[in-house]
Short mmCIF file of C-alpha atoms in Angstrom, two decimals:
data_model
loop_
_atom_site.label_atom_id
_atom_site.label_comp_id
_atom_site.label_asym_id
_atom_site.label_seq_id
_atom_site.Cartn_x
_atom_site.Cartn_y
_atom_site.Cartn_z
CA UNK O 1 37.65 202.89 111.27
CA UNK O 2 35.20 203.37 108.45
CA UNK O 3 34.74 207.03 107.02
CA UNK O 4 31.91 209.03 107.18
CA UNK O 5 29.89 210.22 103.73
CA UNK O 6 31.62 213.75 104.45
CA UNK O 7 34.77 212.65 105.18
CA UNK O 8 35.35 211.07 102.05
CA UNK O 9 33.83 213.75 99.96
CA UNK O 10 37.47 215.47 101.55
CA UNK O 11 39.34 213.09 100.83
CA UNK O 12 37.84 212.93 97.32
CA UNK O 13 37.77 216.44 96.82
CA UNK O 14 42.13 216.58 97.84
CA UNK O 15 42.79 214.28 95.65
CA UNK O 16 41.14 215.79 92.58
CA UNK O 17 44.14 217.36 90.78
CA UNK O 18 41.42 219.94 88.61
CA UNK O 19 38.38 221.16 90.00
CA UNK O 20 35.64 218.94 87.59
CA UNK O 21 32.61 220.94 87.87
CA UNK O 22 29.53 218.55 87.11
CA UNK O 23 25.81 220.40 86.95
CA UNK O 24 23.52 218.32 87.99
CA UNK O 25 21.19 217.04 85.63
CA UNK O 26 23.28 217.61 82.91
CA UNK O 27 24.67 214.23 81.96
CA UNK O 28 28.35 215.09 80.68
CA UNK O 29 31.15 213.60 82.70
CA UNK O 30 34.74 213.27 82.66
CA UNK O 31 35.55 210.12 80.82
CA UNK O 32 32.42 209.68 79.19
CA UNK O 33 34.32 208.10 76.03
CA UNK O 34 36.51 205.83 78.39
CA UNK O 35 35.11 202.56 76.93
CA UNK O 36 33.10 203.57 73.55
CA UNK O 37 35.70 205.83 72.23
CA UNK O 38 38.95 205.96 74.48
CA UNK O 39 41.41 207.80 71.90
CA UNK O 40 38.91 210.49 71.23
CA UNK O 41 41.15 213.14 73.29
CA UNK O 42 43.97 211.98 72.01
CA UNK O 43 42.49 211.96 68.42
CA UNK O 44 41.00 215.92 69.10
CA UNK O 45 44.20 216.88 70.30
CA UNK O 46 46.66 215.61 67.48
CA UNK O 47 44.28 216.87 65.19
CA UNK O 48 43.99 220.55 66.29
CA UNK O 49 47.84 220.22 67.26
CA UNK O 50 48.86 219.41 63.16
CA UNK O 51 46.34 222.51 62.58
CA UNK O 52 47.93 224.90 64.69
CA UNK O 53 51.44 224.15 63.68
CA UNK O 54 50.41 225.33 60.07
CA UNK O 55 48.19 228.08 61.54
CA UNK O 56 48.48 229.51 64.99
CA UNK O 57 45.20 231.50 64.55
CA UNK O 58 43.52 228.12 64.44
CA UNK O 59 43.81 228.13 68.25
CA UNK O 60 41.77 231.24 69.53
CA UNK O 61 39.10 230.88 66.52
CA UNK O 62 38.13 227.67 68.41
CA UNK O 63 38.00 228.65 71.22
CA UNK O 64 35.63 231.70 69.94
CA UNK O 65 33.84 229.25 68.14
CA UNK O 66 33.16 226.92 71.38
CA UNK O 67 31.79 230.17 73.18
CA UNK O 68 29.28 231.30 70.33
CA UNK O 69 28.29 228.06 70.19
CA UNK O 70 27.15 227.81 73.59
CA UNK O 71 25.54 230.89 74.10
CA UNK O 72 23.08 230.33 71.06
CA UNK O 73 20.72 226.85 71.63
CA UNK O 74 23.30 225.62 74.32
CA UNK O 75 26.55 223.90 73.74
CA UNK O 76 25.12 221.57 70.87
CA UNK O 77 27.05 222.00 67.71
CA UNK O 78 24.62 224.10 66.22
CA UNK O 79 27.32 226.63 65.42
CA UNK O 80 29.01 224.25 62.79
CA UNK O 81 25.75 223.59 60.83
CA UNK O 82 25.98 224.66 57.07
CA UNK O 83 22.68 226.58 55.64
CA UNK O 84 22.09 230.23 54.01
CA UNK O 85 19.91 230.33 57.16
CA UNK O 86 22.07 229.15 59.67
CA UNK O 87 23.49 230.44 63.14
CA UNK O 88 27.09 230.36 61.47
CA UNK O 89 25.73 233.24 58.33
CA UNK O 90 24.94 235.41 61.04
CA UNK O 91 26.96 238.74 61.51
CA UNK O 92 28.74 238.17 64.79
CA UNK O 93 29.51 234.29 63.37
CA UNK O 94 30.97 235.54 59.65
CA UNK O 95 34.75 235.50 60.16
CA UNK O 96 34.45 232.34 63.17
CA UNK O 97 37.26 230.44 61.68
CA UNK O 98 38.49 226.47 62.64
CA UNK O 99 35.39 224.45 61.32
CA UNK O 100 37.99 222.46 59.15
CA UNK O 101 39.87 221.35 62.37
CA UNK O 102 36.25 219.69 63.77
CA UNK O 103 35.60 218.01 60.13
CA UNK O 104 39.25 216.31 60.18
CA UNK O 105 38.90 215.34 63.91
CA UNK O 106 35.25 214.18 63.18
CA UNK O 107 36.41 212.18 60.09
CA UNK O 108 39.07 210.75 62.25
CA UNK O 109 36.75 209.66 64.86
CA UNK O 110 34.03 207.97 62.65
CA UNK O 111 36.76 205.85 60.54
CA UNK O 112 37.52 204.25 64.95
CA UNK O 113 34.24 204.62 66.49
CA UNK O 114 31.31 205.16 64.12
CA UNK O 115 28.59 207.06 65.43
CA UNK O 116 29.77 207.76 69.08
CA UNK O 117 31.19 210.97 69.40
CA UNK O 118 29.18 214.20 69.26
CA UNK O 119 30.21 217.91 67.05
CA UNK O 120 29.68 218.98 70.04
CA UNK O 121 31.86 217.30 72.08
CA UNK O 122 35.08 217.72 69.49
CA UNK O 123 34.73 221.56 69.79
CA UNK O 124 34.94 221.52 73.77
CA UNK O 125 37.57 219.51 73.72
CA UNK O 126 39.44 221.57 70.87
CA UNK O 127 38.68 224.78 72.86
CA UNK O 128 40.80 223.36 75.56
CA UNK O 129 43.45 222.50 73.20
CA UNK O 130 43.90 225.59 71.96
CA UNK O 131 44.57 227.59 75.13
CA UNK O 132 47.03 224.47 76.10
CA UNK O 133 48.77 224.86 72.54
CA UNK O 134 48.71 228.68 73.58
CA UNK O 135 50.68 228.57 77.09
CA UNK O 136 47.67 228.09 78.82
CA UNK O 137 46.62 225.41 81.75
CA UNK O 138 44.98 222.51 80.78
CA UNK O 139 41.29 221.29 82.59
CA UNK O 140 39.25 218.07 82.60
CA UNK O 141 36.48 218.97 80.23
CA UNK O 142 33.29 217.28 80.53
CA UNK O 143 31.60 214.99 77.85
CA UNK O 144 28.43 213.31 77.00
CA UNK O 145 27.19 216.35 74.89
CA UNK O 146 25.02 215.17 72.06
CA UNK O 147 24.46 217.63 68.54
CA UNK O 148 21.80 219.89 67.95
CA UNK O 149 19.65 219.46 65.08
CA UNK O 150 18.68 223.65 64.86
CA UNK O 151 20.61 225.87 63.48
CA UNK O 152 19.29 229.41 62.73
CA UNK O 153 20.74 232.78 62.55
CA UNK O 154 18.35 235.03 64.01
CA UNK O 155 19.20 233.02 67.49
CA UNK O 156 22.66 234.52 66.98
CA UNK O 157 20.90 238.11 67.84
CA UNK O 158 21.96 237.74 71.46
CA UNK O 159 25.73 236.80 71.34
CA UNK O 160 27.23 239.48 73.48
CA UNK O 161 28.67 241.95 71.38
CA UNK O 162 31.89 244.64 71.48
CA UNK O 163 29.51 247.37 72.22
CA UNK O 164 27.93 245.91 75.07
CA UNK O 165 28.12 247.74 78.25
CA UNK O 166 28.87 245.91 81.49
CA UNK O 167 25.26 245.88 82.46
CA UNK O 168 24.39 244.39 78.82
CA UNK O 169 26.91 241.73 79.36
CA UNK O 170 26.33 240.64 82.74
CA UNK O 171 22.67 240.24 82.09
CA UNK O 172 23.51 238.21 79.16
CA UNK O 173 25.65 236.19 80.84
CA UNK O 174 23.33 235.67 83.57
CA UNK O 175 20.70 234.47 81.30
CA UNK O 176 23.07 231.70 80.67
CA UNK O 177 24.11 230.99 84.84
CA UNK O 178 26.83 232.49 84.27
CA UNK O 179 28.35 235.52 87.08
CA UNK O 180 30.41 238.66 86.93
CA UNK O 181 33.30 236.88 87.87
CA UNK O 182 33.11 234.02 84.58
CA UNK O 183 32.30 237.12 82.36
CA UNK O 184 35.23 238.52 83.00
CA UNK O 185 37.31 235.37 83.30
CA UNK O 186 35.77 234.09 79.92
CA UNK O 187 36.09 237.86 78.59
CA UNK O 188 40.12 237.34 79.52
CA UNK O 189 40.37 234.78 77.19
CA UNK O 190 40.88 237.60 74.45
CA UNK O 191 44.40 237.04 76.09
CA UNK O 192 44.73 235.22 72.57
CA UNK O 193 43.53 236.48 69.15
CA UNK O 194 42.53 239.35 66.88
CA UNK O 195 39.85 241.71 66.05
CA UNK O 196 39.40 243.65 62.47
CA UNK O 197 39.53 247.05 62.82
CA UNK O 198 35.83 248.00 61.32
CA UNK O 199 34.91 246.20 65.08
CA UNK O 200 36.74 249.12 66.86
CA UNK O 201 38.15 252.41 64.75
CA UNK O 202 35.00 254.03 65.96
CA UNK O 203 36.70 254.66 68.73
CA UNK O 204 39.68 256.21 67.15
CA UNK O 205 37.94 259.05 65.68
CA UNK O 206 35.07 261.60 66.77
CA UNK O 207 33.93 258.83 69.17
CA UNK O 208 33.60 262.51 71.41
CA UNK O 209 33.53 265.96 70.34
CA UNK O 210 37.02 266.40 71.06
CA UNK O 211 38.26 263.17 69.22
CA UNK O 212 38.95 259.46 70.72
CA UNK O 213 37.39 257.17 73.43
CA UNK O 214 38.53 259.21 76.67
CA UNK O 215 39.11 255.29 77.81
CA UNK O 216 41.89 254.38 75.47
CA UNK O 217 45.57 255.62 76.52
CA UNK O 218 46.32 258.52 74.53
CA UNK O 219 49.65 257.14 73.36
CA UNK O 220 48.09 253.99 72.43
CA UNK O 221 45.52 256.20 70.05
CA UNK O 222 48.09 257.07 67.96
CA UNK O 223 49.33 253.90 67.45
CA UNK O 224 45.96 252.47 66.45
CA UNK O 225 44.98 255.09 64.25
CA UNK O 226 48.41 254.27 62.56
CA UNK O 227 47.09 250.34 62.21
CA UNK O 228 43.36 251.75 61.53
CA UNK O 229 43.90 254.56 59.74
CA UNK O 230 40.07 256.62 59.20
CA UNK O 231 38.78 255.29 56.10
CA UNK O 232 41.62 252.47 55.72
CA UNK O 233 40.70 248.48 55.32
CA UNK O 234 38.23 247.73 57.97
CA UNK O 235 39.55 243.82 57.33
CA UNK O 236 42.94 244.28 58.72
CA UNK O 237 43.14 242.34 62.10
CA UNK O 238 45.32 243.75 65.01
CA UNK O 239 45.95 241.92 68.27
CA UNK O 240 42.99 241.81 71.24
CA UNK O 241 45.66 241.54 73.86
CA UNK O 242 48.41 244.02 72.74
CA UNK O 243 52.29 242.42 72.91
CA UNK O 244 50.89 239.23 73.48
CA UNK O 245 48.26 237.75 70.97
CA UNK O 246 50.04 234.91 70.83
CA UNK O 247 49.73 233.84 74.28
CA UNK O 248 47.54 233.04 77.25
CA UNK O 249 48.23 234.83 80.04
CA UNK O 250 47.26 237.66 82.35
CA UNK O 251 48.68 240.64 80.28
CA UNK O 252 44.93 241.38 78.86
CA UNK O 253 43.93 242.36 81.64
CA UNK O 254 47.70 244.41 82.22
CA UNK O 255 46.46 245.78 78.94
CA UNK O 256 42.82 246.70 80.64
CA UNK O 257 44.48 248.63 83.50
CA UNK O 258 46.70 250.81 80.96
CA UNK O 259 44.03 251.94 78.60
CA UNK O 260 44.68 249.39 76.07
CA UNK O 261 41.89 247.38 75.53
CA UNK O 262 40.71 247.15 72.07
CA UNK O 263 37.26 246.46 72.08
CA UNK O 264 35.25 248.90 74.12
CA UNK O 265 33.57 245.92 75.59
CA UNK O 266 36.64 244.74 76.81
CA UNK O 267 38.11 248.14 77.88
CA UNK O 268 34.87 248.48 79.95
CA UNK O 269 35.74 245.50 82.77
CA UNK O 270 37.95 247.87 83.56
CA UNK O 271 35.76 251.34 83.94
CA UNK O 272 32.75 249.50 85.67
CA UNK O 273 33.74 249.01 89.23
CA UNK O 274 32.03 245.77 89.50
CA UNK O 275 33.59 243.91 86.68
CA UNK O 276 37.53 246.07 87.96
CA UNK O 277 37.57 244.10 90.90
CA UNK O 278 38.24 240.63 89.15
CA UNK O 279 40.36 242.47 86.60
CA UNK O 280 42.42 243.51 89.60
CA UNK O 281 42.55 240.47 91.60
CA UNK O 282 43.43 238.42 88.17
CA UNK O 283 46.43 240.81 87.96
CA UNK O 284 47.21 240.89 91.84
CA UNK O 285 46.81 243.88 93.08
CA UNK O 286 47.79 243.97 97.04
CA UNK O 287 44.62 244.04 99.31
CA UNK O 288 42.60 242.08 97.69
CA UNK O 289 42.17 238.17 97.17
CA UNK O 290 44.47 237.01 94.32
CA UNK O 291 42.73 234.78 92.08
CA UNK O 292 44.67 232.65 89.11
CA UNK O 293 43.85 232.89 85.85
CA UNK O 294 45.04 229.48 84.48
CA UNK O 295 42.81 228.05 87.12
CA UNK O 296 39.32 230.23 87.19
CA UNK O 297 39.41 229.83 83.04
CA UNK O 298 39.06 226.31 83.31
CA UNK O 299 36.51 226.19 86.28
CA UNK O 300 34.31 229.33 83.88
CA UNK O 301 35.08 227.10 81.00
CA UNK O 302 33.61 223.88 82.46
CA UNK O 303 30.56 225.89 83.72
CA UNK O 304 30.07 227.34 79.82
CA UNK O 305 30.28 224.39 78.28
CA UNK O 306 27.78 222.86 80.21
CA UNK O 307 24.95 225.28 79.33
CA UNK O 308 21.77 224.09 77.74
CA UNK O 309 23.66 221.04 76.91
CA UNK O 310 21.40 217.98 75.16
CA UNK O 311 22.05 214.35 77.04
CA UNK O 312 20.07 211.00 76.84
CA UNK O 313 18.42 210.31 73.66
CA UNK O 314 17.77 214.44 73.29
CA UNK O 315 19.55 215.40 69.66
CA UNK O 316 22.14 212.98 68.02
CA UNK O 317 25.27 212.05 67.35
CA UNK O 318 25.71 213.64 63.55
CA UNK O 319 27.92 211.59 60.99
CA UNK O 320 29.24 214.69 59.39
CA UNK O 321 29.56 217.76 61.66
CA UNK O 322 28.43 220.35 59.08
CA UNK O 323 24.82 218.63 58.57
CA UNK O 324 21.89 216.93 60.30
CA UNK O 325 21.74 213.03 59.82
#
């Protein structure tokens, strides 16, 4: 007996092993290499693998680097541009670190398929090779992503940003279709990574009139104002997910719950009932729906990566990832 349209869309949807979420319209696809370029994953991931063994910082600078470059002109590359003008000279893009990993991986690919794959396309798929490198779950990521040929620093204005309350965030999220629920999930990927202290010290000292953010654990204070002392090198870089930088898991937001987020951005998801309620149900918390982290990241990260993306003939494929053909 032959199956109805609906019934195999089940059928379909069981046997899909990750949740591939395709916007309409868009143009990227799983497999979108398979027959011009079918070693470009396996190229991508080698390549940021070699990097990472060297340096493990590599891996959460990507994937930082894959977010700012989405949320300024779209996912398009735009982000690895050089210029004194362009979106990587602006002031939340100055210490992005990895672009060395996309120009190997990029030289890589040219010398096998000339032409074919886009900047744009590398960095997705070396975002998701980080948080796999990282003890984190893998996801299909989408392709078909073709480069941007803009690249200007004043668009970086909008990049969310650590004093952001939850309201600022969620609206700028929203401007990009994204929800509460993906800025928090996307927000968790601080589970990996570091932050200088000039981004957060404020906090440490007369951020009140009685001393330090009433937000932060007082025991924790201390130890940051150890690590940051007042006046001390703004440059030094201390963990975003404290006694676990190193790896992606769930303990950010264990760190959210016990007043130890560093960025007051961060420690906010936790303050603002509407953003808590994810934070809880990431971490478990009886009563309410469990959701898993591993999984949602890659769903939030297919949904990010597809924003404002350029398909078809719009952009092009650059030779070299750092300039415009």
């Amino acid at each position: 007996m032959e199956m109805s349209f609906n019934q195999r869309v089940f059928v379909l949807t069981l046997l899909l092993p990750i949740v591939v979420i395709l916007v309409e319209g868009q143009g990227t696809r799983v497999g979108f290499y398979s027959t011009s370029c079918p070693k470009v994953e396996s190229i991508v991931s080698s390549t940021v693998q070699s990097h990472f063994k060297s340096d493990p910082t590599i891996a959460p600078g990507l994937l930082r680097m894959h977010f700012h470059d989405c949320f300024v002109q779209g996912c398009d590359g735009s982000i690895l541009i050089d210029g004194p003008n362009a979106e990587k000279t602006a002031p939340p893009n100055q210490l992005l670190r990895g672009y060395e990993v996309i120009d190997d991986a990029k030289t890589q690919l040219e010398s096998v398929c000339p032409g074919v794959v886009s900047c744009a396309d590398i960095l997705a798929l070396a975002a998701r090779d980080s948080v796999v490198l990282t003890s984190g779950a893998s996801w299909a990521v989408p392709t078909g992503r073709r480069d941007g040929t803009v690249s200007q620093s004043s668009d970086a204005n909008n990049l969310p940003g650590f004093r952001d309350t939850v309201d600022v965030q969620k609206q700028k999220f929203a401007d990009k279709g994204l929800n509460t629920q993906d800025l928090v999930t996307l927000v968790g990927g601080h589970t990996i990574g570091t932050a200088a202290c000039q981004f957060f010290s404020y906090r440490l000292y007369n951020f009140t009139s009685t001393g330090a953010d009433p937000s932060i654990n007082p025991a924790f204070v201390s130890q940051l104002q150890a690590l940051c002392p007042q006046n001390g090198d703004g440059s030094r870089r201390i963990g975003l997910d404290n006694g676990s930088a190193n790896k992606f898991d769930t303990s950010f937001f264990a760190n959210l719950r016990d007043g130890k987020g560093i960025l007051e951005s961060d420690q906010r998801l936790w303050t603002d009932n509407s953003t808590k309620t994810f934070v809880q149900r990431f971490l478990g918390v009886r009563g309410l729906l469990g959701l898993t982290f591993n999984v949602e990241f890659g769903k939030s990260m297919v949904k990010m990566s597809n924003i404002g993306v350029k398909t078809g003939t719009a952009g092009e494929i650059r030779k070299v990832c750092s300039k415009v053909n």
